[in-house]
mmCIF file with all atom_site columns, C-alpha atoms in Angstrom:
data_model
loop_
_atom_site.group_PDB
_atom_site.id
_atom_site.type_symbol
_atom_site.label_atom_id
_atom_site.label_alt_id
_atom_site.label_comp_id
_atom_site.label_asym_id
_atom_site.label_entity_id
_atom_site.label_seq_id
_atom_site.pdbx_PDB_ins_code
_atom_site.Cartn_x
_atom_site.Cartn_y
_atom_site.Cartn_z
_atom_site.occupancy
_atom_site.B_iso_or_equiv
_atom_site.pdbx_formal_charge
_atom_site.auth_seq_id
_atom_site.auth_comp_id
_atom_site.auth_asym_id
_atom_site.auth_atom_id
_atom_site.pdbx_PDB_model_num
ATOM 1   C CA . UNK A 1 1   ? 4.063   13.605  7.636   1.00 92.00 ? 1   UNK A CA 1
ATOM 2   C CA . UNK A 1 2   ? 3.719   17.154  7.653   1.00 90.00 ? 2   UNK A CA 1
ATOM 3   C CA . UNK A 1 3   ? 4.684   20.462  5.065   1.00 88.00 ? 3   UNK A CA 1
ATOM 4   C CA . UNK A 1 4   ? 7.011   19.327  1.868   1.00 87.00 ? 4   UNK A CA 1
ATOM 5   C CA . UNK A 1 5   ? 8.852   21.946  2.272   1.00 91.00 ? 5   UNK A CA 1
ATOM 6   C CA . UNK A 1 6   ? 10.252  21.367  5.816   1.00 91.00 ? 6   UNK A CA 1
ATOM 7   C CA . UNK A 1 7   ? 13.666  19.629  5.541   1.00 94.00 ? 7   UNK A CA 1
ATOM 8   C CA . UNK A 1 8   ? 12.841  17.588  8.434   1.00 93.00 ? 8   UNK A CA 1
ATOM 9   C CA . UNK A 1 9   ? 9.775   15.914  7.189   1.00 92.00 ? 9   UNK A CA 1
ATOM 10  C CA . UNK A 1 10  ? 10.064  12.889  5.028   1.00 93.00 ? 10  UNK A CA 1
ATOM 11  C CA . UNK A 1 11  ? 6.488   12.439  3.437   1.00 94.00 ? 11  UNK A CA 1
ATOM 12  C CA . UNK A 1 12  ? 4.289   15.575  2.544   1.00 93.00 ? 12  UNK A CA 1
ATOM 13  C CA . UNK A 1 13  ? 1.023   15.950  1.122   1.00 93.00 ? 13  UNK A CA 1
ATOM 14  C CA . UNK A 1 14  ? -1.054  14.098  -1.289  1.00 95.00 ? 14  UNK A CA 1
ATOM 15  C CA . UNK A 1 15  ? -1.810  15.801  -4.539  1.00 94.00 ? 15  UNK A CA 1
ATOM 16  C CA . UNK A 1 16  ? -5.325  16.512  -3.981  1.00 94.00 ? 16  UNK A CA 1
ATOM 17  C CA . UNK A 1 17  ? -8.385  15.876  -1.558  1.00 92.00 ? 17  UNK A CA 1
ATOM 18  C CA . UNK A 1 18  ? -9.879  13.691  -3.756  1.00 95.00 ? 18  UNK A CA 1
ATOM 19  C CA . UNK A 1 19  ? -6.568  11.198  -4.265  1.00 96.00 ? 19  UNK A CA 1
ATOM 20  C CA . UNK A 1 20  ? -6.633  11.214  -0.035  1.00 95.00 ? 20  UNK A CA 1
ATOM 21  C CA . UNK A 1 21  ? -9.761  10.062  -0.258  1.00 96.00 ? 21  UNK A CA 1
ATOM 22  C CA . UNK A 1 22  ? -9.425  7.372   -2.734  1.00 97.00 ? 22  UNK A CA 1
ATOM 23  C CA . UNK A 1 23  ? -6.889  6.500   -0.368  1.00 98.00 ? 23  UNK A CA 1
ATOM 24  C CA . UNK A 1 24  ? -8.672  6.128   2.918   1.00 97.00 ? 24  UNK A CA 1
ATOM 25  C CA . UNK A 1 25  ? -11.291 4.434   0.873   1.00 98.00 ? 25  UNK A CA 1
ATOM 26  C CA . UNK A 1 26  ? -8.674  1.519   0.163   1.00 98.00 ? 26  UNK A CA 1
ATOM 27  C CA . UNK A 1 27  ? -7.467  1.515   3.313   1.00 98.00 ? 27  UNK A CA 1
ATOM 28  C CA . UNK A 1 28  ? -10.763 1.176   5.252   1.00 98.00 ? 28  UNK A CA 1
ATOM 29  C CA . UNK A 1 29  ? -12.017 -1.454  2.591   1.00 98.00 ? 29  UNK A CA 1
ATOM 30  C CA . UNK A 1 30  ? -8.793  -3.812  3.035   1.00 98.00 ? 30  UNK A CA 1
ATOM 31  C CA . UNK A 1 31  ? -9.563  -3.475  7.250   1.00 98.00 ? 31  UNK A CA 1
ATOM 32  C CA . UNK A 1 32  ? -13.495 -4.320  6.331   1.00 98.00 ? 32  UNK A CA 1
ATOM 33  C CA . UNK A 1 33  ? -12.476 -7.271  4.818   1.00 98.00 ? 33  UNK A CA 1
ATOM 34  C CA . UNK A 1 34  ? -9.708  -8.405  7.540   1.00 98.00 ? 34  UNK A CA 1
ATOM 35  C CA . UNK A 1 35  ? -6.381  -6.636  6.890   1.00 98.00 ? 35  UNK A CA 1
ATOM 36  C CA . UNK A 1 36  ? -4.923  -5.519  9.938   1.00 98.00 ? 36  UNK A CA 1
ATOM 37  C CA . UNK A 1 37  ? -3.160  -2.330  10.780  1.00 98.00 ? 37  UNK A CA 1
ATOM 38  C CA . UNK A 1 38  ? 0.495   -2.470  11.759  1.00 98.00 ? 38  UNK A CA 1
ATOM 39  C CA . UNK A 1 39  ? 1.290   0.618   12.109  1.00 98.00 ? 39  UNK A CA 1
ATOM 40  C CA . UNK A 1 40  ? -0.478  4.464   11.246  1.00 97.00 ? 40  UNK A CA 1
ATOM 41  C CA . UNK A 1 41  ? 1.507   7.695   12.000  1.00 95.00 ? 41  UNK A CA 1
ATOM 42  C CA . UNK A 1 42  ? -0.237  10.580  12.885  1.00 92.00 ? 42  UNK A CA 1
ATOM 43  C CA . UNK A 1 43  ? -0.811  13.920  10.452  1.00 91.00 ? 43  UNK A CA 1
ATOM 44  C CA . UNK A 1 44  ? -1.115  17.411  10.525  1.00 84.00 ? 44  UNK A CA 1
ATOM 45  C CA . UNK A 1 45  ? -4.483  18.810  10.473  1.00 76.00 ? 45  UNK A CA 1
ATOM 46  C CA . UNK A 1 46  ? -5.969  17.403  7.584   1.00 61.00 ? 46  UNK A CA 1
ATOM 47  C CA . UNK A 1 47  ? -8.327  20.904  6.548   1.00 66.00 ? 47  UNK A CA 1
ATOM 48  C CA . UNK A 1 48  ? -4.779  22.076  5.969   1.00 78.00 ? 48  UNK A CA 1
ATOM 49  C CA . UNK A 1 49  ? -3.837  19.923  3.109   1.00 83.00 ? 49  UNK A CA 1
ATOM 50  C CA . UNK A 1 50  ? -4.465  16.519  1.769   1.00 92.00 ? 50  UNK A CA 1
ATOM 51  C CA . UNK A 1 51  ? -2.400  14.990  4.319   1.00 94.00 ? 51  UNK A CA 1
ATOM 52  C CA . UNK A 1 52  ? -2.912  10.719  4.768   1.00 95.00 ? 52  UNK A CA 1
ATOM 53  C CA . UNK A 1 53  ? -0.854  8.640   7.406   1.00 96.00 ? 53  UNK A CA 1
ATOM 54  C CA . UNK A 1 54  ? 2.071   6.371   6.498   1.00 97.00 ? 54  UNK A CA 1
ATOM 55  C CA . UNK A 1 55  ? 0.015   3.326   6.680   1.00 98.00 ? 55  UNK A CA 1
ATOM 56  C CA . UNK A 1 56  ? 1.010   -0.417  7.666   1.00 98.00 ? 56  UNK A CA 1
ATOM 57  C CA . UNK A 1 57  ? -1.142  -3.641  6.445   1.00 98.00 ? 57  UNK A CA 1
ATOM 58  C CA . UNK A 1 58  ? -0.685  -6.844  7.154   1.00 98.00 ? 58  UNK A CA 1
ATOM 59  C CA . UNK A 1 59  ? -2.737  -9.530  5.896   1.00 97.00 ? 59  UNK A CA 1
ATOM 60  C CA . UNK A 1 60  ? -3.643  -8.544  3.091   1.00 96.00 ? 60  UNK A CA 1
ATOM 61  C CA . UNK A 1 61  ? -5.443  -10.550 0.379   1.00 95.00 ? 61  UNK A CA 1
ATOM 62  C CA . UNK A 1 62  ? -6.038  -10.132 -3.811  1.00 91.00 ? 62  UNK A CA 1
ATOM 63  C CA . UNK A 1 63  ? -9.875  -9.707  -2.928  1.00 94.00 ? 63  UNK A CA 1
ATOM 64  C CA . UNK A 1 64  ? -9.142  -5.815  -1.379  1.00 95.00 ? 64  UNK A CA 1
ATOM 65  C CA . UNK A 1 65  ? -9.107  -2.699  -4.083  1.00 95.00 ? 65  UNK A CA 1
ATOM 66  C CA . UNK A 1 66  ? -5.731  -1.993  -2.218  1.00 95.00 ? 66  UNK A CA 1
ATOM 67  C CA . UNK A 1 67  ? -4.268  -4.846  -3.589  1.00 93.00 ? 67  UNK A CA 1
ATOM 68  C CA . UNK A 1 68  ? -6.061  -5.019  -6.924  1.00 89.00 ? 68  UNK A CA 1
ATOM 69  C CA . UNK A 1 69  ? -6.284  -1.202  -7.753  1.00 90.00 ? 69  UNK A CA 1
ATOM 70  C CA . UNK A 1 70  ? -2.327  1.399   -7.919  1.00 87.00 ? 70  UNK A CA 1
ATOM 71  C CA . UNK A 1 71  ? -2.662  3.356   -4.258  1.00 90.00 ? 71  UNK A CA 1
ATOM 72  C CA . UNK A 1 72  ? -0.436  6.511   -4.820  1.00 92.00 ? 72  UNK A CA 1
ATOM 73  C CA . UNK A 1 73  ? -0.147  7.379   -1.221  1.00 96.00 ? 73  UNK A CA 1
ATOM 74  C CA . UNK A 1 74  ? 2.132   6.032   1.621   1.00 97.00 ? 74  UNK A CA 1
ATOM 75  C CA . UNK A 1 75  ? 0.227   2.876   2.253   1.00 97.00 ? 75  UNK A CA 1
ATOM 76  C CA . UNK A 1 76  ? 2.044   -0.558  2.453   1.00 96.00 ? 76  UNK A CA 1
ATOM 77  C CA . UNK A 1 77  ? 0.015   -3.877  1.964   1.00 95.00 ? 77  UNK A CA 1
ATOM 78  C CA . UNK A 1 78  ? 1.914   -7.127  3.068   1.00 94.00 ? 78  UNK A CA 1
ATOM 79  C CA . UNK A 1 79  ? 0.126   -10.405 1.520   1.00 93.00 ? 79  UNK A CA 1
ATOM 80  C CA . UNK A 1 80  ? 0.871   -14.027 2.497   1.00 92.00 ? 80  UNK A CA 1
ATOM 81  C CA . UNK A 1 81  ? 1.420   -16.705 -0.069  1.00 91.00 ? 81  UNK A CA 1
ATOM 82  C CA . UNK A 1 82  ? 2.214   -20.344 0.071   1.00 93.00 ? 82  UNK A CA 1
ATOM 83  C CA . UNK A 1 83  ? 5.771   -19.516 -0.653  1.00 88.00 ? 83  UNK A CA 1
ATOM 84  C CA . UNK A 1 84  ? 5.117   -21.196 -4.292  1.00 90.00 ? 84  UNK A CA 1
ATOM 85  C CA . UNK A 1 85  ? 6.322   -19.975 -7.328  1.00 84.00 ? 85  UNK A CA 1
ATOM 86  C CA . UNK A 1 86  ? 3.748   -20.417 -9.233  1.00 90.00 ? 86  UNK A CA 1
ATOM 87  C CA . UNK A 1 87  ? 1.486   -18.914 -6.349  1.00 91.00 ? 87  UNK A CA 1
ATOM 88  C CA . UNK A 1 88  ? 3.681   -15.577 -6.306  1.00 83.00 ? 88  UNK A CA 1
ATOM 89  C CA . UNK A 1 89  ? 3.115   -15.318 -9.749  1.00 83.00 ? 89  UNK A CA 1
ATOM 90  C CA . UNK A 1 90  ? -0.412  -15.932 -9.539  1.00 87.00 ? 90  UNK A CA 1
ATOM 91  C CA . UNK A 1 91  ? -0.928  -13.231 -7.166  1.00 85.00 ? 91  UNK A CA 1
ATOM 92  C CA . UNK A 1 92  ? 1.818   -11.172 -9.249  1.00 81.00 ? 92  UNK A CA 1
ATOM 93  C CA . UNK A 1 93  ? -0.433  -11.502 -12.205 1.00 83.00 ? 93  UNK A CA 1
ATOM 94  C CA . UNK A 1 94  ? -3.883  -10.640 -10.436 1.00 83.00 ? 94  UNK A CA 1
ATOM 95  C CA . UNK A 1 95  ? -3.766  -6.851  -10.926 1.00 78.00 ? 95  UNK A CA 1
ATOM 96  C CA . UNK A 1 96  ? -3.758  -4.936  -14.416 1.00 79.00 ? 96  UNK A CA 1
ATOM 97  C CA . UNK A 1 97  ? -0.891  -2.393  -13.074 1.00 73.00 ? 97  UNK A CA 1
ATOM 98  C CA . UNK A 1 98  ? 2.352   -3.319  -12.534 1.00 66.00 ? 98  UNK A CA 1
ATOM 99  C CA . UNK A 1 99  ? 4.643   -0.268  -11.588 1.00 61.00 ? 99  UNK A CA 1
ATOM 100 C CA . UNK A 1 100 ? 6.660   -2.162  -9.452  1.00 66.00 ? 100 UNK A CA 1
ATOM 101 C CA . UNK A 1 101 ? 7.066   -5.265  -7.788  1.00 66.00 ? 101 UNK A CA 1
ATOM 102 C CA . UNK A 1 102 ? 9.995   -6.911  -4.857  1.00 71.00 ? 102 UNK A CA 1
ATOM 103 C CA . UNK A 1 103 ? 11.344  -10.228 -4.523  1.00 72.00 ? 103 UNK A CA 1
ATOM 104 C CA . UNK A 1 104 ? 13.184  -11.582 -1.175  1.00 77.00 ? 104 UNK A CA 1
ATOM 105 C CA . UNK A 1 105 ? 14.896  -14.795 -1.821  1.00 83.00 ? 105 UNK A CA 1
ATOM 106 C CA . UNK A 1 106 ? 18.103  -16.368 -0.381  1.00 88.00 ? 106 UNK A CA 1
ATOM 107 C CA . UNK A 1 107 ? 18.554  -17.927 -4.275  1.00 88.00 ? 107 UNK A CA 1
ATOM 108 C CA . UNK A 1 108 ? 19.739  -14.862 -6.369  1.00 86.00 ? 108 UNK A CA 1
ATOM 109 C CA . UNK A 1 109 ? 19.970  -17.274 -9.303  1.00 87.00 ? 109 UNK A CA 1
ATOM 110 C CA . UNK A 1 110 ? 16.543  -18.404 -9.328  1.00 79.00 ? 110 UNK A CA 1
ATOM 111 C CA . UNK A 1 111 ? 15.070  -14.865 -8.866  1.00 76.00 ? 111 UNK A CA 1
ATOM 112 C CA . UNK A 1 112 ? 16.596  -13.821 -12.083 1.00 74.00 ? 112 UNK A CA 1
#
């Protein structure tokens, strides 16, 4: 994390102070309710820019703004399921956004 212009670094600054912060607010609210941190990198000094850490949760669950609300910044939630279909649409289907979305699977058929 560091200056977008440096070749070497591979995630730069957040648009503004106030999208950082909307950020952290997600963050700390999916760890108040029981998310756990996997891993957090460290950042340049943050009255420098609108710097946030590349962010790790595990745990998460449809009841945290992180996983209900878009976070544009480099925050990754991992959520459990039942390993249903129908429950991995349900939690598919539990935000209004839906920018993007992954599917693992050892069936290639099926996930089409």
């Amino acid at each position: 994390v560091g200056n977008g212009i440096d070749p070497d670094v591979k995630v730069g600054p957040l648009v503004s102070s106030l999208q950082r912060d909307q950020v952290k607010e997600q963050v700390e609210d999916a760890i108040a309710k029981g998310a756990k941190v996997l891993h957090q990198s460290t950042i340049p000094d943050s009255s420098k820019g609108s710097f946030y850490p590349v962010t790790v949760l595990s745990d998460v669950t449809d009841n945290m703004t992180v996983f209900t609300k878009e976070t544009f910044g480099p925050v990754v939630s991992i959520t459990k399921f039942d390993g249903s279909e129908a429950e991995g649409i349900r939690l598919a289907n539990k935000t209004e956004y839906g920018l993007g979305s992954c599917v693992y699977t050892k069936d290639v058929e099926r996930a089409k």
